[in-house]
Tab-separated table of C-alpha atoms in Angstrom:
chain	number	residue	atom	x	y	z
V	300	UNK	CA	106.799	108.488	101.761
V	301	UNK	CA	105.552	111.604	100.038
V	302	UNK	CA	102.151	112.683	101.214
V	303	UNK	CA	99.864	114.992	99.294
V	304	UNK	CA	96.765	115.755	101.308
V	305	UNK	CA	93.560	117.194	99.966
V	306	UNK	CA	91.480	118.245	102.928
V	307	UNK	CA	88.057	117.970	101.311
V	308	UNK	CA	87.218	114.656	99.711
V	309	UNK	CA	83.560	115.251	98.896
V	310	UNK	CA	81.816	118.606	98.553
V	311	UNK	CA	78.408	119.724	97.371
V	312	UNK	CA	78.091	123.428	96.596
V	313	UNK	CA	75.443	125.666	95.115
V	314	UNK	CA	75.836	127.566	91.862
V	315	UNK	CA	77.478	130.919	92.520
V	316	UNK	CA	79.179	129.905	95.754
V	317	UNK	CA	82.875	130.482	96.285
V	318	UNK	CA	84.750	127.211	96.699
V	319	UNK	CA	88.194	126.592	98.181
V	320	UNK	CA	90.050	123.344	97.604
V	321	UNK	CA	93.117	122.979	99.782
V	322	UNK	CA	96.189	120.870	99.132
V	323	UNK	CA	99.237	120.324	101.346
V	324	UNK	CA	102.405	118.358	100.583
V	325	UNK	CA	104.994	117.357	103.138
V	326	UNK	CA	108.130	116.819	101.040
V	327	UNK	CA	109.310	120.351	100.310
V	328	UNK	CA	108.470	120.005	96.602
V	329	UNK	CA	108.882	123.093	94.453
V	330	UNK	CA	106.183	122.245	91.930
V	331	UNK	CA	102.495	121.853	92.675
V	332	UNK	CA	99.616	121.244	90.295
V	333	UNK	CA	95.851	121.213	90.085
V	334	UNK	CA	94.155	118.921	87.573
V	335	UNK	CA	90.564	118.095	86.926
V	336	UNK	CA	89.516	114.694	85.719
V	337	UNK	CA	86.365	114.047	83.732
V	338	UNK	CA	85.216	110.832	82.055
V	339	UNK	CA	86.634	110.512	78.551
V	340	UNK	CA	88.789	113.621	78.907
V	341	UNK	CA	91.610	112.321	81.072
V	342	UNK	CA	93.487	114.747	83.287
V	343	UNK	CA	93.528	118.382	82.330
V	344	UNK	CA	95.871	120.868	83.944
V	345	UNK	CA	94.185	123.888	85.495
V	346	UNK	CA	97.116	125.709	87.104
V	347	UNK	CA	100.553	124.916	88.354
V	348	UNK	CA	103.066	126.645	90.580
V	349	UNK	CA	106.829	126.263	90.570
V	350	UNK	CA	107.521	128.429	93.597
V	351	UNK	CA	105.851	130.339	96.382
V	352	UNK	CA	103.632	133.118	95.040
V	353	UNK	CA	104.329	131.957	91.483
V	354	UNK	CA	101.627	130.480	89.274
V	355	UNK	CA	101.179	129.518	85.667
V	356	UNK	CA	97.992	128.823	83.752
V	357	UNK	CA	97.470	125.344	82.497
V	358	UNK	CA	95.145	124.217	79.730
V	359	UNK	CA	91.808	125.147	81.335
V	360	UNK	CA	92.273	128.032	83.802
V	361	UNK	CA	88.993	129.806	83.065
V	362	UNK	CA	86.761	130.056	86.116
V	363	UNK	CA	89.579	129.149	88.506
V	364	UNK	CA	92.295	130.911	90.440
V	365	UNK	CA	95.032	129.639	92.726
V	366	UNK	CA	97.022	130.740	95.717
V	367	UNK	CA	100.410	129.631	96.959
V	368	UNK	CA	101.415	131.644	99.993
V	369	UNK	CA	103.530	128.873	101.501
V	370	UNK	CA	105.639	126.270	99.754
V	371	UNK	CA	103.689	123.336	101.131
V	372	UNK	CA	100.195	124.632	100.372
V	373	UNK	CA	98.462	125.190	97.036
V	374	UNK	CA	94.827	126.240	96.972
V	375	UNK	CA	92.373	126.126	94.102
V	376	UNK	CA	89.591	128.704	94.165
V	377	UNK	CA	86.358	128.697	92.233
V	378	UNK	CA	85.176	132.298	92.519
V	379	UNK	CA	81.605	131.511	91.463
V	380	UNK	CA	80.948	127.818	91.091
V	381	UNK	CA	79.001	126.609	88.097
V	382	UNK	CA	77.486	123.230	87.295
V	383	UNK	CA	80.073	122.575	84.578
V	384	UNK	CA	82.734	122.606	87.284
V	385	UNK	CA	81.318	119.431	88.778
V	386	UNK	CA	84.308	117.137	88.580
V	387	UNK	CA	87.059	115.320	90.418
V	388	UNK	CA	89.962	117.600	91.278
V	389	UNK	CA	93.433	116.210	91.780
V	390	UNK	CA	96.313	118.011	93.440
V	391	UNK	CA	99.874	116.866	92.785
V	392	UNK	CA	103.439	117.841	93.586
V	393	UNK	CA	106.918	117.136	92.284
V	394	UNK	CA	110.509	118.043	92.937
V	395	UNK	CA	112.175	120.365	90.474
V	396	UNK	CA	113.927	117.989	88.081
V	397	UNK	CA	112.458	115.157	90.071
V	398	UNK	CA	111.488	111.925	88.473
V	399	UNK	CA	107.872	111.562	89.405
V	400	UNK	CA	104.732	113.449	90.317
V	401	UNK	CA	102.725	112.512	93.391
V	402	UNK	CA	98.981	112.815	93.619
V	403	UNK	CA	96.549	113.481	96.423
V	404	UNK	CA	93.448	111.371	96.934
V	405	UNK	CA	91.228	113.716	94.960
V	406	UNK	CA	88.314	116.009	95.770
V	407	UNK	CA	84.919	115.220	94.332
V	408	UNK	CA	83.011	118.448	93.789
V	409	UNK	CA	79.349	118.559	92.848
V	410	UNK	CA	77.820	121.929	91.986
V	411	UNK	CA	74.030	122.000	92.077
T	64	UNK	CA	101.791	122.061	73.342
T	65	UNK	CA	102.924	118.547	73.984
T	66	UNK	CA	100.243	115.966	73.128
T	67	UNK	CA	100.024	112.459	74.484
T	68	UNK	CA	97.850	109.794	72.887
T	69	UNK	CA	97.028	106.415	74.282
T	70	UNK	CA	95.392	103.501	72.615
T	71	UNK	CA	93.236	101.698	73.054
T	72	UNK	CA	90.963	103.782	75.251
T	73	UNK	CA	89.046	100.726	76.395
T	74	UNK	CA	90.361	97.215	76.669
T	75	UNK	CA	88.479	94.128	77.737
T	76	UNK	CA	90.583	91.003	77.969
T	77	UNK	CA	90.294	87.523	79.356
T	78	UNK	CA	92.351	86.317	82.241
T	79	UNK	CA	95.559	84.676	81.143
T	80	UNK	CA	95.892	86.652	77.914
T	81	UNK	CA	98.593	89.121	76.907
T	82	UNK	CA	98.066	92.600	75.595
T	83	UNK	CA	99.885	95.893	74.993
T	84	UNK	CA	98.835	99.486	75.630
T	85	UNK	CA	100.495	102.144	73.491
T	86	UNK	CA	101.453	105.700	74.340
T	87	UNK	CA	102.617	108.163	71.681
T	88	UNK	CA	103.759	111.695	72.378
T	89	UNK	CA	104.338	114.620	70.078
T	90	UNK	CA	107.621	116.280	71.060
T	91	UNK	CA	110.883	115.369	72.678
T	92	UNK	CA	110.728	114.387	76.311
T	93	UNK	CA	113.310	112.677	78.471
T	94	UNK	CA	110.941	111.142	80.974
T	95	UNK	CA	107.837	109.018	80.656
T	96	UNK	CA	105.596	107.792	83.444
T	97	UNK	CA	102.955	105.146	83.806
T	98	UNK	CA	100.234	105.433	86.435
T	99	UNK	CA	97.404	103.243	87.577
T	100	UNK	CA	94.051	104.497	88.824
T	101	UNK	CA	91.432	102.349	90.516
T	102	UNK	CA	87.792	103.503	90.401
T	103	UNK	CA	87.188	106.415	92.754
T	104	UNK	CA	90.842	106.553	93.722
T	105	UNK	CA	93.818	108.716	92.924
T	106	UNK	CA	96.726	107.904	90.615
T	107	UNK	CA	99.461	105.568	91.737
T	108	UNK	CA	102.904	105.660	90.144
T	109	UNK	CA	103.905	102.428	88.388
T	110	UNK	CA	106.996	103.196	86.344
T	111	UNK	CA	109.334	106.027	85.454
T	112	UNK	CA	111.305	105.558	82.221
T	113	UNK	CA	114.280	107.840	81.917
T	114	UNK	CA	116.125	106.946	78.722
T	115	UNK	CA	115.805	105.466	75.279
T	116	UNK	CA	115.511	101.711	75.446
T	117	UNK	CA	114.572	101.737	79.126
T	118	UNK	CA	112.573	98.719	80.243
T	119	UNK	CA	111.013	98.216	83.641
T	120	UNK	CA	109.015	95.293	84.967
T	121	UNK	CA	106.838	94.805	87.988
T	122	UNK	CA	104.918	91.576	88.257
T	123	UNK	CA	102.793	91.087	85.133
T	124	UNK	CA	103.440	94.605	83.821
T	125	UNK	CA	106.396	95.636	81.691
T	126	UNK	CA	106.964	99.148	80.350
T	127	UNK	CA	109.391	100.220	77.650
T	128	UNK	CA	110.421	103.482	76.034
T	129	UNK	CA	111.585	104.343	72.514
T	130	UNK	CA	112.408	108.048	72.535
T	131	UNK	CA	113.239	108.108	68.829
T	132	UNK	CA	109.782	106.859	67.935
T	133	UNK	CA	108.253	108.841	70.830
T	134	UNK	CA	106.507	105.672	71.889
T	135	UNK	CA	106.087	103.804	75.126
T	136	UNK	CA	104.354	100.489	75.628
T	137	UNK	CA	102.847	98.856	78.688
T	138	UNK	CA	102.715	95.117	78.187
T	139	UNK	CA	100.424	92.952	80.270
T	140	UNK	CA	101.358	89.300	80.615
T	141	UNK	CA	98.837	86.639	81.638
T	142	UNK	CA	96.298	89.153	82.875
T	143	UNK	CA	94.518	88.675	86.181
T	144	UNK	CA	91.400	90.387	87.505
T	145	UNK	CA	93.424	92.521	89.941
T	146	UNK	CA	94.914	94.389	86.987
T	147	UNK	CA	91.535	95.891	86.106
T	148	UNK	CA	92.042	99.663	86.363
T	149	UNK	CA	92.675	102.727	84.223
T	150	UNK	CA	96.262	103.196	83.092
T	151	UNK	CA	97.709	106.579	82.205
T	152	UNK	CA	100.951	107.514	80.583
T	153	UNK	CA	102.459	110.961	81.054
T	154	UNK	CA	105.471	112.837	79.759
T	155	UNK	CA	107.302	115.792	81.209
T	156	UNK	CA	107.758	119.024	79.286
T	157	UNK	CA	111.213	120.079	78.042
T	158	UNK	CA	111.274	122.642	80.866
T	159	UNK	CA	110.804	119.809	83.344
T	160	UNK	CA	107.995	121.355	85.318
T	161	UNK	CA	104.841	120.360	83.447
T	162	UNK	CA	103.375	116.907	83.050
T	163	UNK	CA	101.133	115.959	80.149
T	164	UNK	CA	98.824	112.979	80.504
T	165	UNK	CA	97.219	110.680	77.994
T	166	UNK	CA	93.465	110.133	78.148
T	167	UNK	CA	93.903	106.802	79.865
T	168	UNK	CA	93.204	103.177	78.968
T	169	UNK	CA	90.400	101.532	80.893
T	170	UNK	CA	91.318	97.872	81.317
T	171	UNK	CA	88.814	95.229	82.345
T	172	UNK	CA	90.046	91.691	82.887
T	173	UNK	CA	87.277	89.126	82.571
T	174	UNK	CA	87.480	85.810	84.407
């Protein structure tokens, strides 16, 4: 079974803090994704990566950056957290040309 | 940008009834996915539809795909409370490395 692991399930951070959300997948998938999910807005793509050290902006990249130094790990970084970044963050991975995308359990971030 | 629309957004139905959720998408895609999400949980894959006319069934759920109409349906037969969840459809981009999700349909099955 594919496993996508998000190390932090629940975080509370202060405005202006730097926040790291880590994601690891164990199936050698090329593609990895970060989404945020907000009520009424569905899933919105923040960034994705199709290879090590490669990244592409999604629909809402502002205020975020990402890092993919190793194939299995994809990190989402909030350089200076703001209250409007309070949300549930979902990491996902897929094989290139694969037929599904697998999600982690989600990270609930509250910025106060 | 590929757009995916689901309707209805909210669905309240009685146990034992049938209903259909619709998913329309804006440009050509050769793969469509259905996911289920329980409150506070992540997304779980239900179906992958890979070709025009594809139909897949699992229990009380049946999904179909019409690529010419750019439409997929998720049909619920004789609903039970355990089916209460949010259902998302998603399509893959022509490049094959981006997934676009609908806004979800929140289903509540009432006893």
